[in-house]
């Protein structure tokens, strides 16, 4: 299993003067067997949980003056793998990421090895062109005829790009003079929208209190009439609305805000419309599912995280806008040591100055390689498969005693439900009952984690007490994994 | 050379149901030979340059509905490697990163394979503890007795964390209410400081005009008396200074601002002192060099990019502050779906809420693994070696006809110089002469890039016309590489 041992001694002679080839090669073998093979087997554990103090005892993490030999390091790497959560395991449903796509992983590895920065064509010629190709493809999926975009280090920052562009479009002076001389601005998002809008508002000097949360309907979708009211009210309070953040796939319920209706309201009030599609924009790939995002083509900007539903390793997040020059106007500084204008090639290919960052990791290759390998058709088929699994699970839960759905039909691949243990089943659902139910998910979660059989997240949401949120992202799961989830929760919680 | 072929057919049987193992294994072989071995050989090219239109013809980057077979994909990967800049090549001196450390690369690969997010102990148990260990070690290097820190996606964002903490400490209401009701704030940085302070000020609503640049001395170091004056002047203009950004290792000249004197001024005016050590803080690892950062222990916060002088693959950037709870106060939002307080383990280990991000890529492992492998001593020795090479090159340039140093002694591993071709050597140095000299570096750069023999950056700086900036980061370089640089520039430019 160790490719280096099998290829014999002269394998290393090629690498004269390069320390670490033997280490890298041996670790490659360990990653294949321990992280990838064992990490994705159904009969292996999802996690080997230890509490922090115990884990700290198990792995010698301390740094020292002296070197550590490769044998010890490899042993440490084995332990790191052993005690890390197997996010590629088919029973990991804990976050909005998971699964392992080996073409995407290959792309990540090649990016690491070629180690460069996405800022200039000079040092990233291939990746500059590749980013353009992917941005064009994504613009096409959204329905933008023109525009620009870039890869960002995560969806939160992608959403902050939207805030900055919206603000700049309305108040271009803000770049130079700042907010202190400008009126108070505000931003609308739904009460189920992601918290990055609030974090962003705080960071960008707008203030969290100036993020106005709009009421949602029973399925977690922003209510357009409420948005309109909120805009009118904010104006009457002398707060200038600059942006509406619509969500395509909310974090917990997976709700898709009614983009078409929201776009009309944004148009009416001349407001920037951003779609946070970090989670749900992957559905654009499927002709059968993209109707859920109807209206996205009218947006001013979109965030999308292929590191979520497409299983690209973190980080892979795109920000795309229909406005061609605004990213550059808003962020460019024209640093003379980096973006020299007297270079011998076409410097319009030095695209880094449109970024908030200076050095910017290459995130495009892993997405591109996987997309190229599968083609859009297969990506679409995988997403459709996930939605089918979510439907199957929803039906299964509806038909299984002791389970109660939060939503009767899934909006996305999120399936939210309570498990009601036998002791609570025939009782009156009063406040005490809901309090008791609230304690069930944390205990079941503790047991699944300690036993390592399954990982699912839980949370309260508004008035709703703790419930489980299944999120499906790994295309290798099947209906039998859905059956496993239901049976396993019963096994873990039937004595509660 | 292909480990998969040599280990035979049953190699893949272990990976039943997992597409892509063969691809990953074959690509591993290609990365080893093409990217790592050939990419670091002195007699290989640093870059195989093509103009954008020609490169686009060479590699089929377009995405399509249909899949692409592995054979074609591997061929594409070979081309991607072929046309990418070999940043690990010993003659790549173009940016503040470069070199390949195979232990760090191993850590990057393992992080990609274990693909998780740094936000909770629940999904990143090992990496949560590991980040704490590294932050503690870095605090120790700086001389902070207490404090906190985290990995950020690059030095620009690390510097923005400093801005946000400084602002929050003085005006804690800003998080909720924003800047519109607050007085105009300002930030001081040297005229040679990194542009991320200005980009950050724009993004964070402070405004670029409120970044006040302080004059530097003949070696590019901030003049403390000028800082003091700038602070007094700003106050007289009713602008409230919130932070001084001192630089440890400026981008072009590698200057270290006088941190001790700056700290005294910050203390006098009760101002946050940030040290942008993205480039130069690596010198803290060496007992013989850390005196250049004397006074850093008095700072409120420090940025440091191990992806620069330590050759860790991008991105690896740390932000560290002496203030224990401020990162959390400033950024936390307590999202209930992620940072549940009723978890069964000690939730103080869920450290992600102190970040501006939600999902956060694991950047710690690659640094940790390399540091563990080498020990602090070897890291220090390598940095000392780089400084010695910089000294050698400086001497060589001083003693070679046709070269002129910008600084007589290097401050860091930056060596800045003009090449003066024979035709300009015995002329009067009037305006026309400087204009002509300004055109030399771009032409030499074009030639070195087209011939692929060498990559060095050039830029103007203030009143100084285009000069070369060598930056040394690859510990495998030797004095003979320095000789090569001088001889190669002569070869490329002697007819000018």
Coordinates of N, CA and C in Angstrom, one line a residue, chain B residues 107-278:
Chain B
X107 N 0.9 18.7 5.1 CA -0.1 19.1 6.0 C -1.3 19.8 5.2
X108 N -1.0 20.5 4.2 CA -2.0 21.0 3.3 C -2.9 19.9 2.7
X109 N -2.2 18.9 2.2 CA -3.0 17.8 1.6 C -3.8 17.1 2.6
X110 N -3.3 16.9 3.8 CA -4.1 16.2 4.8 C -5.3 17.0 5.2
X111 N -5.1 18.3 5.3 CA -6.2 19.2 5.6 C -7.3 19.1 4.6
X112 N -6.9 19.1 3.3 CA -7.8 19.0 2.2 C -8.6 17.7 2.3
X113 N -7.9 16.6 2.6 CA -8.6 15.3 2.6 C -9.5 15.2 3.8
X114 N -9.1 15.8 5.0 CA -10.0 15.7 6.1 C -11.1 16.8 6.1
X115 N -11.0 17.6 5.2 CA -12.0 18.7 4.9 C -13.0 19.0 6.0
X116 N -12.6 19.9 6.8 CA -13.6 20.4 7.8 C -13.4 21.9 8.0
X117 N -14.2 22.4 8.9 CA -14.2 23.8 9.2 C -13.8 24.0 10.6
X118 N -13.1 25.1 10.8 CA -12.4 25.4 12.1 C -13.4 25.9 13.1
X119 N -14.7 25.9 12.9 CA -15.6 26.7 13.8 C -15.9 26.0 15.1
X120 N -16.1 24.7 15.1 CA -16.4 24.1 16.4 C -15.5 22.9 16.7
X121 N -15.4 22.6 18.0 CA -14.7 21.4 18.4 C -15.4 20.1 17.9
X122 N -16.7 20.2 17.8 CA -17.5 19.1 17.3 C -17.0 18.6 16.0
X123 N -16.7 19.4 15.0 CA -16.3 19.0 13.7 C -14.8 19.1 13.5
X124 N -14.1 19.8 14.4 CA -12.6 20.0 14.2 C -11.9 19.8 15.5
X125 N -12.1 18.7 16.2 CA -11.5 18.5 17.5 C -10.0 18.7 17.5
X126 N -9.3 18.0 16.7 CA -7.8 18.1 16.7 C -7.4 19.5 16.3
X127 N -8.0 20.0 15.3 CA -7.5 21.3 14.7 C -7.8 22.5 15.7
X128 N -8.9 22.3 16.5 CA -9.2 23.3 17.5 C -8.0 23.4 18.5
X129 N -7.6 22.2 19.0 CA -6.5 22.1 20.0 C -5.2 22.6 19.3
X130 N -5.0 22.2 18.1 CA -3.8 22.6 17.4 C -3.7 24.1 17.2
X131 N -4.8 24.7 16.8 CA -4.8 26.1 16.7 C -4.4 26.8 18.0
X132 N -5.0 26.3 19.1 CA -4.6 26.9 20.4 C -3.1 26.8 20.7
X133 N -2.6 25.6 20.4 CA -1.1 25.4 20.6 C -0.3 26.4 19.8
X134 N -0.6 26.5 18.5 CA 0.1 27.4 17.7 C 0.0 28.9 18.1
X135 N -1.2 29.2 18.5 CA -1.5 30.6 18.9 C -0.7 30.9 20.2
X136 N -0.7 29.9 21.1 CA 0.1 30.1 22.3 C 1.6 30.3 22.0
X137 N 2.1 29.4 21.1 CA 3.5 29.5 20.7 C 3.8 30.9 20.1
X138 N 2.9 31.4 19.3 CA 3.2 32.6 18.6 C 3.1 33.8 19.7
X139 N 2.1 33.7 20.6 CA 2.1 34.7 21.6 C 3.4 34.7 22.4
X140 N 3.9 33.5 22.7 CA 5.2 33.4 23.4 C 6.3 34.1 22.6
X141 N 6.3 33.9 21.3 CA 7.4 34.5 20.4 C 7.3 36.0 20.5
X142 N 6.0 36.5 20.5 CA 5.8 38.0 20.5 C 6.2 38.5 21.8
X143 N 5.8 37.8 22.9 CA 6.0 38.3 24.2 C 4.7 38.7 24.9
X144 N 3.6 38.2 24.3 CA 2.3 38.5 24.9 C 2.1 37.5 26.1
X145 N 1.7 38.0 27.3 CA 1.4 37.2 28.4 C 0.1 36.5 28.4
X146 N -0.8 37.2 27.7 CA -2.2 36.7 27.6 C -2.7 37.1 26.2
X147 N -3.9 36.7 25.9 CA -4.4 37.1 24.6 C -5.1 36.0 23.9
X148 N -5.3 36.2 22.6 CA -6.1 35.3 21.7 C -5.6 35.5 20.3
X149 N -6.1 34.7 19.4 CA -5.7 34.8 18.0 C -6.4 33.8 17.2
X150 N -6.2 33.9 15.9 CA -6.8 32.9 15.0 C -6.2 33.0 13.6
X151 N -6.4 32.0 12.8 CA -5.9 32.0 11.4 C -6.9 32.7 10.5
X152 N -6.4 33.5 9.6 CA -7.2 34.3 8.7 C -6.8 34.0 7.3
X153 N -7.8 34.3 6.4 CA -7.4 34.0 5.0 C -6.5 35.1 4.3
X154 N -5.4 35.4 5.0 CA -4.4 36.3 4.4 C -4.1 37.5 5.3
X155 N -3.0 38.2 5.0 CA -2.6 39.3 5.8 C -3.5 40.5 5.8
X156 N -4.1 40.7 4.6 CA -5.0 41.9 4.5 C -6.1 41.7 5.5
X157 N -6.7 40.6 5.6 CA -7.8 40.4 6.5 C -7.3 40.4 7.9
X158 N -6.1 39.9 8.2 CA -5.5 40.0 9.5 C -5.4 41.4 10.0
X159 N -4.9 42.3 9.1 CA -4.8 43.7 9.4 C -6.2 44.3 9.6
X160 N -7.2 43.8 8.9 CA -8.5 44.4 9.1 C -9.1 44.0 10.5
X161 N -8.7 42.8 10.9 CA -9.1 42.4 12.3 C -8.6 43.4 13.3
X162 N -7.3 43.8 13.1 CA -6.7 44.8 14.0 C -7.6 46.1 14.0
X163 N -7.9 46.6 12.8 CA -8.7 47.8 12.7 C -10.0 47.6 13.4
X164 N -10.6 46.5 13.3 CA -11.9 46.3 13.9 C -11.8 46.2 15.5
X165 N -10.8 45.6 15.9 CA -10.6 45.5 17.4 C -10.3 46.9 18.0
X166 N -9.4 47.6 17.3 CA -9.0 48.9 17.8 C -10.3 49.8 17.8
X167 N -11.1 49.8 16.8 CA -12.3 50.6 16.8 C -13.3 50.2 17.9
X168 N -13.4 48.9 18.0 CA -14.4 48.4 19.0 C -13.9 48.7 20.4
X169 N -12.6 48.7 20.7 CA -12.1 49.0 22.0 C -12.5 50.4 22.4
X170 N -12.3 51.3 21.4 CA -12.6 52.7 21.7 C -14.1 53.0 21.7
X171 N -14.8 52.4 20.7 CA -16.2 52.7 20.6 C -17.0 51.4 20.5
X172 N -17.2 50.7 21.6 CA -17.9 49.4 21.6 C -19.3 49.4 21.0
X173 N -19.9 50.6 21.0 CA -21.2 50.7 20.4 C -21.2 50.5 18.9
X174 N -20.1 50.6 18.3 CA -20.0 50.5 16.8 C -20.6 49.2 16.3
X175 N -20.4 48.2 17.0 CA -20.9 46.9 16.6 C -22.4 46.9 16.3
X176 N -23.1 47.5 17.2 CA -24.6 47.6 17.0 C -25.1 48.8 16.2
X177 N -24.5 49.9 16.5 CA -25.1 51.1 16.0 C -24.4 51.7 14.7
X178 N -23.2 51.2 14.5 CA -22.5 51.6 13.3 C -21.8 53.0 13.4
X179 N -21.2 53.4 12.3 CA -20.4 54.6 12.4 C -21.1 55.9 12.2
X180 N -22.3 55.9 11.7 CA -22.9 57.2 11.3 C -23.1 58.1 12.4
X181 N -23.3 57.6 13.7 CA -23.5 58.5 14.8 C -22.2 58.8 15.5
X182 N -21.1 58.3 15.0 CA -19.8 58.4 15.7 C -18.9 59.5 15.0
X183 N -18.0 60.0 15.8 CA -17.1 61.0 15.2 C -16.2 60.3 14.1
X184 N -15.6 61.1 13.2 CA -14.7 60.6 12.2 C -13.5 60.1 12.9
X185 N -13.1 58.8 12.5 CA -12.0 58.2 13.0 C -10.8 58.2 12.0
X186 N -9.6 58.0 12.5 CA -8.5 57.8 11.5 C -7.5 56.9 12.0
X187 N -6.6 56.5 11.1 CA -5.7 55.4 11.4 C -4.3 55.9 10.8
X188 N -3.2 55.6 11.5 CA -1.9 56.0 11.1 C -1.1 54.8 10.6
X189 N -0.5 55.0 9.5 CA 0.4 53.9 9.0 C 1.5 54.7 8.2
X190 N 2.6 54.0 8.0 CA 3.7 54.7 7.3 C 3.4 54.8 5.8
X191 N 4.1 55.7 5.1 CA 3.9 55.8 3.7 C 4.4 54.5 2.9
X192 N 5.1 53.7 3.6 CA 5.6 52.4 3.0 C 4.8 51.2 3.5
X193 N 3.8 51.5 4.4 CA 3.0 50.4 4.9 C 2.2 49.7 3.8
X194 N 1.6 48.6 4.1 CA 0.9 47.8 3.1 C -0.5 48.4 2.8
X195 N -0.9 48.3 1.6 CA -2.2 49.0 1.1 C -3.4 48.4 1.7
X196 N -3.3 47.2 2.4 CA -4.5 46.6 3.0 C -5.1 47.5 4.1
X197 N -4.3 48.3 4.7 CA -4.8 49.2 5.7 C -5.8 50.2 5.0
X198 N -5.5 50.7 3.8 CA -6.4 51.5 3.1 C -7.6 50.8 2.6
X199 N -7.4 49.6 2.0 CA -8.5 48.8 1.5 C -9.4 48.5 2.7
X200 N -8.8 48.1 3.8 CA -9.6 47.8 5.0 C -10.4 49.0 5.5
X201 N -9.8 50.2 5.5 CA -10.5 51.4 5.9 C -11.7 51.7 5.0
X202 N -11.5 51.5 3.7 CA -12.6 51.7 2.8 C -13.7 50.6 3.1
X203 N -13.4 49.4 3.2 CA -14.4 48.3 3.4 C -15.1 48.5 4.7
X204 N -14.4 48.9 5.7 CA -15.0 49.0 7.1 C -15.6 50.3 7.3
X205 N -15.8 51.1 6.3 CA -16.6 52.4 6.5 C -15.8 53.5 7.1
X206 N -14.5 53.4 7.3 CA -13.7 54.5 7.8 C -13.3 55.5 6.7
X207 N -13.1 54.9 5.5 CA -12.7 55.8 4.4 C -11.2 55.9 4.3
X208 N -10.8 55.7 3.0 CA -9.4 55.7 2.7 C -8.7 57.1 3.1
X209 N -9.5 58.1 3.0 CA -8.9 59.5 3.3 C -8.6 59.6 4.8
X210 N -9.1 58.7 5.6 CA -8.8 58.7 7.0 C -7.7 57.8 7.4
X211 N -7.0 57.3 6.4 CA -5.7 56.6 6.7 C -4.6 57.7 6.5
X212 N -4.0 58.0 7.5 CA -3.0 59.1 7.4 C -1.6 58.4 7.3
X213 N -0.9 58.8 6.2 CA 0.4 58.1 6.0 C 1.5 59.0 6.7
X214 N 2.3 58.3 7.4 CA 3.4 59.0 8.2 C 4.7 58.9 7.4
X215 N 5.5 59.9 7.4 CA 6.7 59.9 6.7 C 7.7 58.9 7.2
X216 N 8.5 58.4 6.3 CA 9.6 57.4 6.7 C 11.0 58.0 6.4
X217 N 11.9 57.4 7.1 CA 13.3 57.8 6.9 C 13.9 57.2 5.6
X218 N 15.2 57.5 5.4 CA 15.8 57.1 4.2 C 15.9 55.5 4.0
X219 N 15.6 54.8 5.1 CA 15.5 53.3 5.0 C 14.1 52.8 5.0
X220 N 13.2 53.7 4.9 CA 11.8 53.3 4.8 C 11.1 53.0 6.1
X221 N 11.7 53.5 7.2 CA 11.1 53.2 8.5 C 10.3 54.4 9.0
X222 N 9.2 54.2 9.6 CA 8.3 55.3 10.1 C 9.2 56.2 11.0
X223 N 9.0 57.5 10.9 CA 9.7 58.4 11.8 C 8.8 58.7 13.0
X224 N 9.2 58.3 14.2 CA 8.3 58.4 15.3 C 7.8 59.9 15.6
X225 N 8.7 60.8 15.4 CA 8.3 62.2 15.6 C 7.2 62.6 14.7
X226 N 7.3 62.1 13.4 CA 6.3 62.4 12.4 C 5.0 61.8 12.8
X227 N 5.1 60.6 13.4 CA 3.8 59.9 13.9 C 3.2 60.8 14.9
X228 N 3.9 61.2 15.9 CA 3.4 62.0 17.0 C 2.7 63.3 16.4
X229 N 3.4 63.9 15.5 CA 2.9 65.1 14.9 C 1.5 64.8 14.1
X230 N 1.5 63.7 13.4 CA 0.3 63.3 12.7 C -0.8 63.1 13.6
X231 N -0.6 62.5 14.7 CA -1.7 62.2 15.7 C -2.2 63.6 16.2
X232 N -1.3 64.5 16.6 CA -1.7 65.8 17.1 C -2.5 66.5 16.1
X233 N -2.0 66.5 14.8 CA -2.7 67.2 13.7 C -4.1 66.6 13.5
X234 N -4.2 65.3 13.5 CA -5.5 64.7 13.2 C -6.5 65.1 14.3
X235 N -6.0 65.1 15.5 CA -6.9 65.5 16.6 C -7.4 66.9 16.5
X236 N -6.5 67.8 16.0 CA -6.9 69.2 15.8 C -7.9 69.3 14.7
X237 N -8.0 68.3 13.8 CA -8.9 68.3 12.7 C -10.2 67.6 13.1
X238 N -10.3 67.3 14.4 CA -11.5 66.6 14.9 C -11.6 65.2 14.3
X239 N -10.5 64.6 14.0 CA -10.5 63.2 13.6 C -9.9 62.4 14.8
X240 N -10.6 61.3 15.2 CA -10.2 60.6 16.4 C -9.3 59.4 15.9
X241 N -8.0 59.5 16.2 CA -7.1 58.4 15.9 C -7.5 57.1 16.7
X242 N -7.6 56.0 16.0 CA -8.0 54.8 16.7 C -6.8 53.7 16.7
X243 N -5.9 53.8 15.8 CA -4.9 52.8 15.7 C -3.7 53.3 14.9
X244 N -2.5 52.8 15.4 CA -1.3 53.0 14.6 C -0.9 51.7 14.0
X245 N -0.7 51.6 12.7 CA -0.2 50.4 12.1 C 1.3 50.5 11.9
X246 N 2.1 49.8 12.7 CA 3.5 49.8 12.5 C 3.8 48.6 11.6
X247 N 4.8 48.6 10.8 CA 5.1 47.5 9.9 C 6.5 46.9 10.3
X248 N 6.5 45.6 10.4 CA 7.7 44.8 10.6 C 8.0 44.1 9.3
X249 N 8.8 44.8 8.5 CA 9.1 44.2 7.1 C 8.2 44.8 6.1
X250 N 8.5 46.0 5.6 CA 7.6 46.6 4.5 C 7.7 45.7 3.2
X251 N 6.7 45.9 2.4 CA 6.6 45.1 1.2 C 7.7 45.2 0.2
X252 N 8.2 46.4 0.0 CA 9.2 46.7 -1.0 C 10.6 46.7 -0.4
X253 N 10.8 47.5 0.6 CA 12.2 47.7 1.1 C 12.5 46.7 2.3
X254 N 11.5 46.1 2.8 CA 11.7 45.2 4.0 C 12.0 46.0 5.3
X255 N 11.6 47.2 5.4 CA 11.9 48.0 6.5 C 11.1 47.6 7.8
X256 N 11.8 47.7 8.9 CA 11.2 47.5 10.2 C 11.0 48.9 10.9
X257 N 9.7 49.2 11.1 CA 9.5 50.5 11.8 C 10.0 50.3 13.2
X258 N 10.4 51.5 13.9 CA 11.0 51.4 15.2 C 9.8 51.2 16.2
X259 N 9.6 49.9 16.5 CA 8.4 49.5 17.3 C 8.4 50.0 18.7
X260 N 9.6 50.1 19.3 CA 9.7 50.5 20.7 C 9.2 52.0 20.8
X261 N 9.8 52.8 19.9 CA 9.4 54.2 20.0 C 8.0 54.5 19.6
X262 N 7.5 53.7 18.6 CA 6.1 53.8 18.2 C 5.2 53.4 19.4
X263 N 5.6 52.3 20.1 CA 4.8 51.9 21.3 C 4.7 53.0 22.3
X264 N 5.7 53.7 22.5 CA 5.7 54.8 23.5 C 4.7 55.9 23.1
X265 N 4.7 56.2 21.8 CA 3.8 57.2 21.3 C 2.3 56.7 21.4
X266 N 2.1 55.4 21.1 CA 0.8 54.9 21.2 C 0.3 54.9 22.7
X267 N 1.2 54.6 23.6 CA 0.9 54.6 25.0 C 0.5 56.1 25.4
X268 N 1.3 57.0 25.0 CA 1.1 58.4 25.3 C -0.3 58.9 24.9
X269 N -0.7 58.4 23.7 CA -2.0 58.9 23.2 C -3.1 57.8 23.4
X270 N -2.8 56.8 24.1 CA -3.8 55.7 24.4 C -4.3 55.2 23.1
X271 N -3.5 54.8 22.2 CA -3.9 54.3 20.9 C -3.5 52.8 20.7
X272 N -4.3 52.1 20.0 CA -4.1 50.7 19.7 C -2.8 50.7 18.8
X273 N -1.9 49.8 19.1 CA -0.8 49.6 18.3 C -0.8 48.2 17.6
X274 N -0.9 48.3 16.3 CA -0.9 47.0 15.5 C 0.4 46.9 14.8
X275 N 1.0 45.7 14.8 CA 2.2 45.4 14.0 C 1.9 44.5 12.9
X276 N 1.9 45.1 11.7 CA 1.8 44.3 10.5 C 3.1 43.6 10.2
X277 N 3.2 42.4 10.7 CA 4.4 41.5 10.6 C 4.2 40.4 9.6
X278 N 3.2 40.6 8.7 CA 2.9 39.6 7.7 C 4.2 39.1 7.0

